[in-house]
Amino acid sequence: MRLRFSKMHGLGNDFVMIDAISQKVRLNADKVRKLADRRFGIGCDQVLIVEEPSNPDVDFRYRIYNADGSEVENCGNGARCFANFVRERKLTGKQVIKVETASGILELHVKRGDQVQVDMGKPILAPADIPFNSQQQSTIYPLHIDGQTLQISAVSMGNPHAVLVVDNCAAAPVERLGPQIENHPDFPNRVNVGFMEVLSRTEINLRVYERGAGETLACGTGACAAVVAGRLRDLLDSTVTVNLPGGALVIEWAGGDHPVRMTGPTAQVFQGQVKL
Ligand SMILES: N[C@H](CCC[C@H](N)C(=O)O)C(=O)O
């Protein structure tokens, strides 16, 4: 199978984007891993697929695979790239694009330049829906790891996130704690892990150890989850600049059942063809 693709990124969180409308695409976990491999393949954090929607009220289906081949429910940086990809490929001319994912519908608002704002929907906090093993819902949960007890927040943006508050993001033990929390038995579907340093009520530093991809230069759903956790802990206001290693996102959340909005850039690096 020969596939046309675009290599894109959102603040260095990088993707292989494939149009499965204009070409026949048959992928499985092994083929995804081959595409994502940074030595034997193209290399990326996620593989993103553009499909015809099953829901007549939306424009596209947006399918997301991590580099380890796992299919997942949401990808925020990928959603911004998705919007500019489908317009560049003339699959739509719309400024507001609705896409369905495995976890719900996202609204992509194309702004000036390379900026896209995404309505990421409202955060999910009920433990059973994250999913996270806890008898009751709380703002902070104890998580026993490696003989120590961490204080985490648990938030889903369609995909599961654990958020820790740290004094210094740059010195946070991401490589040591990331995989241990990602695979903790209290997260039956595994989990993305955010390490958040609060600079003020309107700015944070954040590093994310992503489920199925490891530490990435940016994580859109992770930035949303961190701001939700920070607001629930009364550490943050409703509009927050999130500084990730790859650059900054602006996250807005008015609280409660309001949607979380994420605004940031996208970039296309190159286009190509690959034989699978
Ligand atoms: N690793 C995530 C998917 C990609 C999320 C991230 N790249 C984003 O921008 O939201 C998961 O397993 O849920």
PDB file of C-alpha atoms and ligand atoms in Angstrom:
ATOM      1  CA  MET A   1       0.000   0.000   0.000  1.00  0.00           C
ATOM      2  CA  ARG A   2       1.486   3.410  -0.994  1.00  0.00           C
ATOM      3  CA  LEU A   3       0.201   6.308   1.131  1.00  0.00           C
ATOM      4  CA  ARG A   4       0.419  10.092   0.692  1.00  0.00           C
ATOM      5  CA  PHE A   5       0.956  11.854   4.031  1.00  0.00           C
ATOM      6  CA  SER A   6       1.793  15.219   5.594  1.00  0.00           C
ATOM      7  CA  LYS A   7       4.317  15.555   8.420  1.00  0.00           C
ATOM      8  CA  MET A   8       2.923  18.233  10.776  1.00  0.00           C
ATOM      9  CA  HIS A   9       3.377  19.439  14.329  1.00  0.00           C
ATOM     10  CA  GLY A  10       1.757  21.524  17.029  1.00  0.00           C
ATOM     11  CA  LEU A  11       4.564  23.074  19.110  1.00  0.00           C
ATOM     12  CA  GLY A  12       6.830  20.125  18.325  1.00  0.00           C
ATOM     13  CA  ASN A  13       4.225  17.429  19.167  1.00  0.00           C
ATOM     14  CA  ASP A  14       4.562  15.794  15.790  1.00  0.00           C
ATOM     15  CA  PHE A  15       2.220  13.852  13.568  1.00  0.00           C
ATOM     16  CA  VAL A  16       1.927  11.831  10.399  1.00  0.00           C
ATOM     17  CA  MET A  17      -1.389  13.055   8.964  1.00  0.00           C
ATOM     18  CA  ILE A  18      -3.120  10.797   6.421  1.00  0.00           C
ATOM     19  CA  ASP A  19      -6.163  11.571   4.236  1.00  0.00           C
ATOM     20  CA  ALA A  20      -8.242   8.363   4.155  1.00  0.00           C
ATOM     21  CA  ILE A  21     -10.962  10.052   2.069  1.00  0.00           C
ATOM     22  CA  SER A  22      -9.006  10.531  -1.169  1.00  0.00           C
ATOM     23  CA  GLN A  23      -7.006   7.316  -0.744  1.00  0.00           C
ATOM     24  CA  LYS A  24      -7.692   3.793   0.563  1.00  0.00           C
ATOM     25  CA  VAL A  25      -6.016   3.341   3.967  1.00  0.00           C
ATOM     26  CA  ARG A  26      -5.797   0.032   5.847  1.00  0.00           C
ATOM     27  CA  LEU A  27      -3.805   0.457   9.100  1.00  0.00           C
ATOM     28  CA  ASN A  28      -3.225  -1.780  12.109  1.00  0.00           C
ATOM     29  CA  ALA A  29      -1.148  -1.307  15.280  1.00  0.00           C
ATOM     30  CA  ASP A  30       1.960  -2.762  13.638  1.00  0.00           C
ATOM     31  CA  LYS A  31       1.747  -0.432  10.611  1.00  0.00           C
ATOM     32  CA  VAL A  32       1.194   2.558  12.916  1.00  0.00           C
ATOM     33  CA  ARG A  33       4.321   1.622  14.889  1.00  0.00           C
ATOM     34  CA  LYS A  34       6.289   1.367  11.634  1.00  0.00           C
ATOM     35  CA  LEU A  35       5.120   4.852  10.513  1.00  0.00           C
ATOM     36  CA  ALA A  36       5.934   6.343  13.932  1.00  0.00           C
ATOM     37  CA  ASP A  37       9.380   4.750  14.243  1.00  0.00           C
ATOM     38  CA  ARG A  38      11.991   7.564  14.235  1.00  0.00           C
ATOM     39  CA  ARG A  39      14.664   5.372  12.607  1.00  0.00           C
ATOM     40  CA  PHE A  40      12.923   2.818  10.437  1.00  0.00           C
ATOM     41  CA  GLY A  41       9.875   4.938   9.589  1.00  0.00           C
ATOM     42  CA  ILE A  42       8.817   8.572   9.176  1.00  0.00           C
ATOM     43  CA  GLY A  43       8.786   9.233  12.947  1.00  0.00           C
ATOM     44  CA  CYS A  44       6.041  10.919  15.008  1.00  0.00           C
ATOM     45  CA  ASP A  45       4.273  10.998  18.384  1.00  0.00           C
ATOM     46  CA  GLN A  46       0.884  10.210  16.824  1.00  0.00           C
ATOM     47  CA  VAL A  47      -0.576   9.070  13.476  1.00  0.00           C
ATOM     48  CA  LEU A  48      -3.762  11.016  12.616  1.00  0.00           C
ATOM     49  CA  ILE A  49      -6.330   9.842  10.048  1.00  0.00           C
ATOM     50  CA  VAL A  50      -8.930  11.954   8.219  1.00  0.00           C
ATOM     51  CA  GLU A  51     -12.065   9.926   7.434  1.00  0.00           C
ATOM     52  CA  GLU A  52     -15.620  10.493   6.255  1.00  0.00           C
ATOM     53  CA  PRO A  53     -17.881  11.022   9.312  1.00  0.00           C
ATOM     54  CA  SER A  54     -20.440   8.476  10.518  1.00  0.00           C
ATOM     55  CA  ASN A  55     -22.442  11.379  12.045  1.00  0.00           C
ATOM     56  CA  PRO A  56     -24.160  13.488   9.286  1.00  0.00           C
ATOM     57  CA  ASP A  57     -23.926  16.610  11.500  1.00  0.00           C
ATOM     58  CA  VAL A  58     -20.132  16.734  11.427  1.00  0.00           C
ATOM     59  CA  ASP A  59     -17.596  17.273   8.652  1.00  0.00           C
ATOM     60  CA  PHE A  60     -15.010  14.547   9.303  1.00  0.00           C
ATOM     61  CA  ARG A  61     -14.066  11.601  11.501  1.00  0.00           C
ATOM     62  CA  TYR A  62     -10.720  12.188  13.275  1.00  0.00           C
ATOM     63  CA  ARG A  63      -8.946   8.946  14.207  1.00  0.00           C
ATOM     64  CA  ILE A  64      -5.861   9.056  16.494  1.00  0.00           C
ATOM     65  CA  TYR A  65      -3.115   6.486  17.097  1.00  0.00           C
ATOM     66  CA  ASN A  66      -0.204   6.819  19.533  1.00  0.00           C
ATOM     67  CA  ALA A  67       3.319   5.865  18.439  1.00  0.00           C
ATOM     68  CA  ASP A  68       2.925   2.534  20.301  1.00  0.00           C
ATOM     69  CA  GLY A  69      -0.007   1.649  17.999  1.00  0.00           C
ATOM     70  CA  SER A  70      -2.778   2.243  20.579  1.00  0.00           C
ATOM     71  CA  GLU A  71      -5.895   4.018  19.271  1.00  0.00           C
ATOM     72  CA  VAL A  72      -6.968   6.853  21.588  1.00  0.00           C
ATOM     73  CA  GLU A  73      -9.878   9.196  22.222  1.00  0.00           C
ATOM     74  CA  ASN A  74      -8.450  12.691  21.673  1.00  0.00           C
ATOM     75  CA  CYS A  75      -5.426  14.729  20.624  1.00  0.00           C
ATOM     76  CA  GLY A  76      -5.541  18.507  21.017  1.00  0.00           C
ATOM     77  CA  ASN A  77      -2.428  19.558  19.094  1.00  0.00           C
ATOM     78  CA  GLY A  78      -3.471  17.136  16.364  1.00  0.00           C
ATOM     79  CA  ALA A  79      -6.920  18.737  16.143  1.00  0.00           C
ATOM     80  CA  ARG A  80      -5.372  22.103  15.277  1.00  0.00           C
ATOM     81  CA  CYS A  81      -3.201  20.490  12.573  1.00  0.00           C
ATOM     82  CA  PHE A  82      -6.264  18.582  11.323  1.00  0.00           C
ATOM     83  CA  ALA A  83      -8.073  21.886  10.613  1.00  0.00           C
ATOM     84  CA  ASN A  84      -5.259  23.329   8.499  1.00  0.00           C
ATOM     85  CA  PHE A  85      -4.599  19.978   6.781  1.00  0.00           C
ATOM     86  CA  VAL A  86      -8.186  19.481   5.486  1.00  0.00           C
ATOM     87  CA  ARG A  87      -8.303  23.090   4.217  1.00  0.00           C
ATOM     88  CA  GLU A  88      -4.894  22.864   2.559  1.00  0.00           C
ATOM     89  CA  ARG A  89      -5.972  19.569   0.920  1.00  0.00           C
ATOM     90  CA  LYS A  90      -9.208  21.314  -0.263  1.00  0.00           C
ATOM     91  CA  LEU A  91     -11.345  18.746   1.590  1.00  0.00           C
ATOM     92  CA  THR A  92     -13.257  21.739   3.005  1.00  0.00           C
ATOM     93  CA  GLY A  93     -13.203  25.521   2.801  1.00  0.00           C
ATOM     94  CA  LYS A  94     -14.956  26.043   6.140  1.00  0.00           C
ATOM     95  CA  GLN A  95     -13.547  28.283   8.890  1.00  0.00           C
ATOM     96  CA  VAL A  96     -15.397  26.264  11.579  1.00  0.00           C
ATOM     97  CA  ILE A  97     -14.946  22.508  11.172  1.00  0.00           C
ATOM     98  CA  LYS A  98     -16.713  19.856  13.248  1.00  0.00           C
ATOM     99  CA  VAL A  99     -14.956  16.533  13.755  1.00  0.00           C
ATOM    100  CA  GLU A 100     -15.998  13.403  15.590  1.00  0.00           C
ATOM    101  CA  THR A 101     -13.465  11.487  17.656  1.00  0.00           C
ATOM    102  CA  ALA A 102     -13.793   8.314  19.718  1.00  0.00           C
ATOM    103  CA  SER A 103     -14.763  10.505  22.689  1.00  0.00           C
ATOM    104  CA  GLY A 104     -17.074  13.118  21.154  1.00  0.00           C
ATOM    105  CA  ILE A 105     -17.281  16.122  18.827  1.00  0.00           C
ATOM    106  CA  LEU A 106     -14.655  18.874  18.597  1.00  0.00           C
ATOM    107  CA  GLU A 107     -15.205  22.266  16.954  1.00  0.00           C
ATOM    108  CA  LEU A 108     -12.124  23.628  15.173  1.00  0.00           C
ATOM    109  CA  HIS A 109     -12.058  27.412  14.567  1.00  0.00           C
ATOM    110  CA  VAL A 110      -9.469  28.494  11.990  1.00  0.00           C
ATOM    111  CA  LYS A 111      -7.988  31.873  12.924  1.00  0.00           C
ATOM    112  CA  ARG A 112      -5.521  34.219  11.199  1.00  0.00           C
ATOM    113  CA  GLY A 113      -2.060  32.911  10.319  1.00  0.00           C
ATOM    114  CA  ASP A 114      -1.380  29.389  11.574  1.00  0.00           C
ATOM    115  CA  GLN A 115      -3.547  29.781  14.702  1.00  0.00           C
ATOM    116  CA  VAL A 116      -6.492  27.446  15.399  1.00  0.00           C
ATOM    117  CA  GLN A 117      -8.861  27.538  18.402  1.00  0.00           C
ATOM    118  CA  VAL A 118     -10.427  24.223  19.447  1.00  0.00           C
ATOM    119  CA  ASP A 119     -13.548  23.803  21.579  1.00  0.00           C
ATOM    120  CA  MET A 120     -12.343  20.714  23.453  1.00  0.00           C
ATOM    121  CA  GLY A 121     -15.641  20.043  25.217  1.00  0.00           C
ATOM    122  CA  LYS A 122     -16.133  19.988  28.953  1.00  0.00           C
ATOM    123  CA  PRO A 123     -13.736  18.151  31.287  1.00  0.00           C
ATOM    124  CA  ILE A 124     -14.799  14.775  32.679  1.00  0.00           C
ATOM    125  CA  LEU A 125     -14.189  14.412  36.430  1.00  0.00           C
ATOM    126  CA  ALA A 126     -16.201  11.370  37.555  1.00  0.00           C
ATOM    127  CA  PRO A 127     -13.605   8.654  38.388  1.00  0.00           C
ATOM    128  CA  ALA A 128     -15.552   5.914  36.579  1.00  0.00           C
ATOM    129  CA  ASP A 129     -15.569   8.000  33.356  1.00  0.00           C
ATOM    130  CA  ILE A 130     -11.870   8.962  33.405  1.00  0.00           C
ATOM    131  CA  PRO A 131     -11.373   5.982  34.213  1.00  0.00           C
ATOM    132  CA  PHE A 132      -9.620   6.105  37.605  1.00  0.00           C
ATOM    133  CA  ASN A 133     -10.088   3.707  40.531  1.00  0.00           C
ATOM    134  CA  SER A 134     -11.525   5.831  43.364  1.00  0.00           C
ATOM    135  CA  GLN A 135     -14.560   5.402  45.598  1.00  0.00           C
ATOM    136  CA  GLN A 136     -15.434   9.093  45.389  1.00  0.00           C
ATOM    137  CA  GLN A 137     -14.706  12.123  43.210  1.00  0.00           C
ATOM    138  CA  SER A 138     -12.133  14.548  44.597  1.00  0.00           C
ATOM    139  CA  THR A 139      -9.933  17.467  43.515  1.00  0.00           C
ATOM    140  CA  ILE A 140      -6.844  15.673  44.788  1.00  0.00           C
ATOM    141  CA  TYR A 141      -6.207  11.922  45.130  1.00  0.00           C
ATOM    142  CA  PRO A 142      -3.365  10.026  46.835  1.00  0.00           C
ATOM    143  CA  LEU A 143      -1.449   7.739  44.450  1.00  0.00           C
ATOM    144  CA  HIS A 144       0.973   5.213  45.956  1.00  0.00           C
ATOM    145  CA  ILE A 145       4.092   4.815  43.831  1.00  0.00           C
ATOM    146  CA  ASP A 146       7.544   3.432  44.621  1.00  0.00           C
ATOM    147  CA  GLY A 147       6.989   3.622  48.413  1.00  0.00           C
ATOM    148  CA  GLN A 148       5.833   7.246  48.264  1.00  0.00           C
ATOM    149  CA  THR A 149       2.353   8.843  48.138  1.00  0.00           C
ATOM    150  CA  LEU A 150       1.848  11.439  45.399  1.00  0.00           C
ATOM    151  CA  GLN A 151      -1.015  13.978  45.388  1.00  0.00           C
ATOM    152  CA  ILE A 152      -2.554  13.978  41.897  1.00  0.00           C
ATOM    153  CA  SER A 153      -5.584  15.372  40.106  1.00  0.00           C
ATOM    154  CA  ALA A 154      -7.404  13.079  37.666  1.00  0.00           C
ATOM    155  CA  VAL A 155      -9.127  14.690  34.645  1.00  0.00           C
ATOM    156  CA  SER A 156     -10.354  13.349  31.295  1.00  0.00           C
ATOM    157  CA  MET A 157     -10.504  15.484  28.117  1.00  0.00           C
ATOM    158  CA  GLY A 158     -11.884  12.415  26.399  1.00  0.00           C
ATOM    159  CA  ASN A 159      -8.494  10.881  27.181  1.00  0.00           C
ATOM    160  CA  PRO A 160      -7.227  10.316  30.738  1.00  0.00           C
ATOM    161  CA  HIS A 161      -4.765  12.667  32.502  1.00  0.00           C
ATOM    162  CA  ALA A 162      -3.063  12.630  35.890  1.00  0.00           C
ATOM    163  CA  VAL A 163      -1.736  16.087  36.929  1.00  0.00           C
ATOM    164  CA  LEU A 164       0.921  16.732  39.595  1.00  0.00           C
ATOM    165  CA  VAL A 165       1.902  20.168  40.922  1.00  0.00           C
ATOM    166  CA  VAL A 166       5.712  20.536  41.135  1.00  0.00           C
ATOM    167  CA  ASP A 167       7.953  23.383  42.336  1.00  0.00           C
ATOM    168  CA  ASN A 168      10.210  23.256  39.285  1.00  0.00           C
ATOM    169  CA  CYS A 169       9.094  21.739  35.973  1.00  0.00           C
ATOM    170  CA  ALA A 170      12.606  21.574  34.521  1.00  0.00           C
ATOM    171  CA  ALA A 171      13.825  19.486  37.486  1.00  0.00           C
ATOM    172  CA  ALA A 172      10.698  17.292  37.732  1.00  0.00           C
ATOM    173  CA  PRO A 173      11.412  13.486  37.682  1.00  0.00           C
ATOM    174  CA  VAL A 174       9.452  13.039  34.423  1.00  0.00           C
ATOM    175  CA  GLU A 175      11.478  10.110  33.066  1.00  0.00           C
ATOM    176  CA  ARG A 176      11.303   8.235  36.420  1.00  0.00           C
ATOM    177  CA  LEU A 177       7.713   8.937  37.516  1.00  0.00           C
ATOM    178  CA  GLY A 178       6.117   9.292  34.046  1.00  0.00           C
ATOM    179  CA  PRO A 179       6.128   5.596  33.076  1.00  0.00           C
ATOM    180  CA  GLN A 180       5.269   4.460  36.628  1.00  0.00           C
ATOM    181  CA  ILE A 181       2.162   6.672  36.728  1.00  0.00           C
ATOM    182  CA  GLU A 182       1.278   5.959  33.053  1.00  0.00           C
ATOM    183  CA  ASN A 183       1.017   2.251  33.894  1.00  0.00           C
ATOM    184  CA  HIS A 184      -0.367   2.551  37.457  1.00  0.00           C
ATOM    185  CA  PRO A 185      -3.131  -0.046  38.136  1.00  0.00           C
ATOM    186  CA  ASP A 186      -5.478   2.722  39.379  1.00  0.00           C
ATOM    187  CA  PHE A 187      -5.659   3.886  35.713  1.00  0.00           C
ATOM    188  CA  PRO A 188      -7.119   0.809  33.952  1.00  0.00           C
ATOM    189  CA  ASN A 189      -6.677   2.397  30.474  1.00  0.00           C
ATOM    190  CA  ARG A 190      -3.239   3.834  31.408  1.00  0.00           C
ATOM    191  CA  VAL A 191      -2.885   7.639  31.644  1.00  0.00           C
ATOM    192  CA  ASN A 192      -1.072  10.756  30.365  1.00  0.00           C
ATOM    193  CA  VAL A 193       0.973  12.433  33.119  1.00  0.00           C
ATOM    194  CA  GLY A 194       1.309  16.215  33.495  1.00  0.00           C
ATOM    195  CA  PHE A 195       3.926  17.949  35.695  1.00  0.00           C
ATOM    196  CA  MET A 196       2.675  21.509  36.340  1.00  0.00           C
ATOM    197  CA  GLU A 197       4.616  24.427  37.865  1.00  0.00           C
ATOM    198  CA  VAL A 198       2.326  27.352  38.755  1.00  0.00           C
ATOM    199  CA  LEU A 199       4.037  30.681  37.937  1.00  0.00           C
ATOM    200  CA  SER A 200       0.974  32.880  38.616  1.00  0.00           C
ATOM    201  CA  ARG A 201      -2.839  32.619  38.423  1.00  0.00           C
ATOM    202  CA  THR A 202      -2.528  33.175  34.657  1.00  0.00           C
ATOM    203  CA  GLU A 203       0.632  31.241  33.690  1.00  0.00           C
ATOM    204  CA  ILE A 204       2.079  27.758  34.211  1.00  0.00           C
ATOM    205  CA  ASN A 205       5.003  25.674  32.997  1.00  0.00           C
ATOM    206  CA  LEU A 206       4.048  22.130  31.987  1.00  0.00           C
ATOM    207  CA  ARG A 207       5.786  18.933  30.888  1.00  0.00           C
ATOM    208  CA  VAL A 208       3.740  15.889  29.802  1.00  0.00           C
ATOM    209  CA  TYR A 209       4.742  12.246  29.741  1.00  0.00           C
ATOM    210  CA  GLU A 210       2.187  10.979  27.227  1.00  0.00           C
ATOM    211  CA  ARG A 211       0.461   7.586  27.321  1.00  0.00           C
ATOM    212  CA  GLY A 212       1.794   5.551  24.408  1.00  0.00           C
ATOM    213  CA  ALA A 213       4.372   8.138  23.301  1.00  0.00           C
ATOM    214  CA  GLY A 214       6.605   9.165  26.228  1.00  0.00           C
ATOM    215  CA  GLU A 215       7.539  12.786  26.993  1.00  0.00           C
ATOM    216  CA  THR A 216       6.466  15.060  24.119  1.00  0.00           C
ATOM    217  CA  LEU A 217       7.368  18.696  23.412  1.00  0.00           C
ATOM    218  CA  ALA A 218       3.715  19.646  23.859  1.00  0.00           C
ATOM    219  CA  CYS A 219       0.362  18.051  24.706  1.00  0.00           C
ATOM    220  CA  GLY A 220      -2.894  19.893  23.950  1.00  0.00           C
ATOM    221  CA  THR A 221      -5.239  17.746  26.031  1.00  0.00           C
ATOM    222  CA  GLY A 222      -2.563  17.741  28.748  1.00  0.00           C
ATOM    223  CA  ALA A 223      -2.544  21.553  28.793  1.00  0.00           C
ATOM    224  CA  CYS A 224      -6.358  21.537  29.094  1.00  0.00           C
ATOM    225  CA  ALA A 225      -6.283  18.951  31.904  1.00  0.00           C
ATOM    226  CA  ALA A 226      -3.600  20.894  33.810  1.00  0.00           C
ATOM    227  CA  VAL A 227      -5.614  24.139  33.696  1.00  0.00           C
ATOM    228  CA  VAL A 228      -8.760  22.304  34.823  1.00  0.00           C
ATOM    229  CA  ALA A 229      -6.830  20.738  37.726  1.00  0.00           C
ATOM    230  CA  GLY A 230      -5.298  24.116  38.616  1.00  0.00           C
ATOM    231  CA  ARG A 231      -8.681  25.859  38.580  1.00  0.00           C
ATOM    232  CA  LEU A 232     -10.299  23.134  40.702  1.00  0.00           C
ATOM    233  CA  ARG A 233      -7.457  23.634  43.224  1.00  0.00           C
ATOM    234  CA  ASP A 234      -8.112  27.441  43.056  1.00  0.00           C
ATOM    235  CA  LEU A 235      -4.551  28.070  41.818  1.00  0.00           C
ATOM    236  CA  LEU A 236      -5.504  29.513  38.402  1.00  0.00           C
ATOM    237  CA  ASP A 237      -7.895  32.014  36.777  1.00  0.00           C
ATOM    238  CA  SER A 238     -10.048  31.264  33.711  1.00  0.00           C
ATOM    239  CA  THR A 239      -7.489  32.171  30.998  1.00  0.00           C
ATOM    240  CA  VAL A 240      -4.021  30.647  31.342  1.00  0.00           C
ATOM    241  CA  THR A 241      -0.841  30.684  29.257  1.00  0.00           C
ATOM    242  CA  VAL A 242       0.636  27.175  29.320  1.00  0.00           C
ATOM    243  CA  ASN A 243       4.386  27.115  28.605  1.00  0.00           C
ATOM    244  CA  LEU A 244       5.367  23.694  27.223  1.00  0.00           C
ATOM    245  CA  PRO A 245       8.901  22.739  26.120  1.00  0.00           C
ATOM    246  CA  GLY A 246       7.819  23.265  22.461  1.00  0.00           C
ATOM    247  CA  GLY A 247       6.025  26.589  23.007  1.00  0.00           C
ATOM    248  CA  ALA A 248       2.922  28.181  24.538  1.00  0.00           C
ATOM    249  CA  LEU A 249      -0.816  27.438  24.316  1.00  0.00           C
ATOM    250  CA  VAL A 250      -3.655  29.619  25.643  1.00  0.00           C
ATOM    251  CA  ILE A 251      -6.241  27.617  27.555  1.00  0.00           C
ATOM    252  CA  GLU A 252      -9.597  29.061  28.661  1.00  0.00           C
ATOM    253  CA  TRP A 253     -12.068  27.435  31.036  1.00  0.00           C
ATOM    254  CA  ALA A 254     -14.880  29.295  32.845  1.00  0.00           C
ATOM    255  CA  GLY A 255     -15.444  26.279  35.109  1.00  0.00           C
ATOM    256  CA  GLY A 256     -18.349  23.888  35.611  1.00  0.00           C
ATOM    257  CA  ASP A 257     -19.987  22.612  32.435  1.00  0.00           C
ATOM    258  CA  HIS A 258     -18.317  25.208  30.204  1.00  0.00           C
ATOM    259  CA  PRO A 259     -16.114  23.823  27.417  1.00  0.00           C
ATOM    260  CA  VAL A 260     -12.343  24.116  27.602  1.00  0.00           C
ATOM    261  CA  ARG A 261     -10.918  26.158  24.713  1.00  0.00           C
ATOM    262  CA  MET A 262      -7.368  25.746  23.428  1.00  0.00           C
ATOM    263  CA  THR A 263      -5.655  28.163  21.010  1.00  0.00           C
ATOM    264  CA  GLY A 264      -2.285  27.631  19.393  1.00  0.00           C
ATOM    265  CA  PRO A 265      -0.249  27.282  16.189  1.00  0.00           C
ATOM    266  CA  THR A 266       0.173  24.472  13.657  1.00  0.00           C
ATOM    267  CA  ALA A 267       2.884  23.782  11.092  1.00  0.00           C
ATOM    268  CA  GLN A 268       3.387  21.507   8.104  1.00  0.00           C
ATOM    269  CA  VAL A 269       6.999  20.325   7.742  1.00  0.00           C
ATOM    270  CA  PHE A 270       6.823  18.278   4.530  1.00  0.00           C
ATOM    271  CA  GLN A 271       4.575  16.059   2.412  1.00  0.00           C
ATOM    272  CA  GLY A 272       5.527  12.652   1.098  1.00  0.00           C
ATOM    273  CA  GLN A 273       4.584   9.156   0.042  1.00  0.00           C
ATOM    274  CA  VAL A 274       5.323   6.003   2.007  1.00  0.00           C
ATOM    275  CA  LYS A 275       5.094   2.306   1.086  1.00  0.00           C
ATOM    276  CA  LEU A 276       3.602   0.103   3.856  1.00  0.00           C
TER     277      LEU A 276
HETATM  278  N1  LIG B   1      -1.034  10.371  24.199  1.00  0.00           N
HETATM  279  C1  LIG B   1      -2.446  10.785  24.250  1.00  0.00           C
HETATM  280  C2  LIG B   1      -2.963  11.121  22.828  1.00  0.00           C
HETATM  281  C3  LIG B   1      -2.289  12.353  22.229  1.00  0.00           C
HETATM  282  C4  LIG B   1      -2.529  13.587  23.063  1.00  0.00           C
HETATM  283  C5  LIG B   1      -1.639  14.803  22.769  1.00  0.00           C
HETATM  284  N2  LIG B   1      -0.644  14.648  21.727  1.00  0.00           N
HETATM  285  C6  LIG B   1      -2.460  16.072  22.592  1.00  0.00           C
HETATM  286  O1  LIG B   1      -2.005  17.015  21.902  1.00  0.00           O
HETATM  287  O2  LIG B   1      -3.550  16.145  23.209  1.00  0.00           O
HETATM  288  C7  LIG B   1      -3.282   9.644  24.864  1.00  0.00           C
HETATM  289  O3  LIG B   1      -2.822   8.491  24.834  1.00  0.00           O
HETATM  290  O4  LIG B   1      -4.389   9.948  25.344  1.00  0.00           O
END
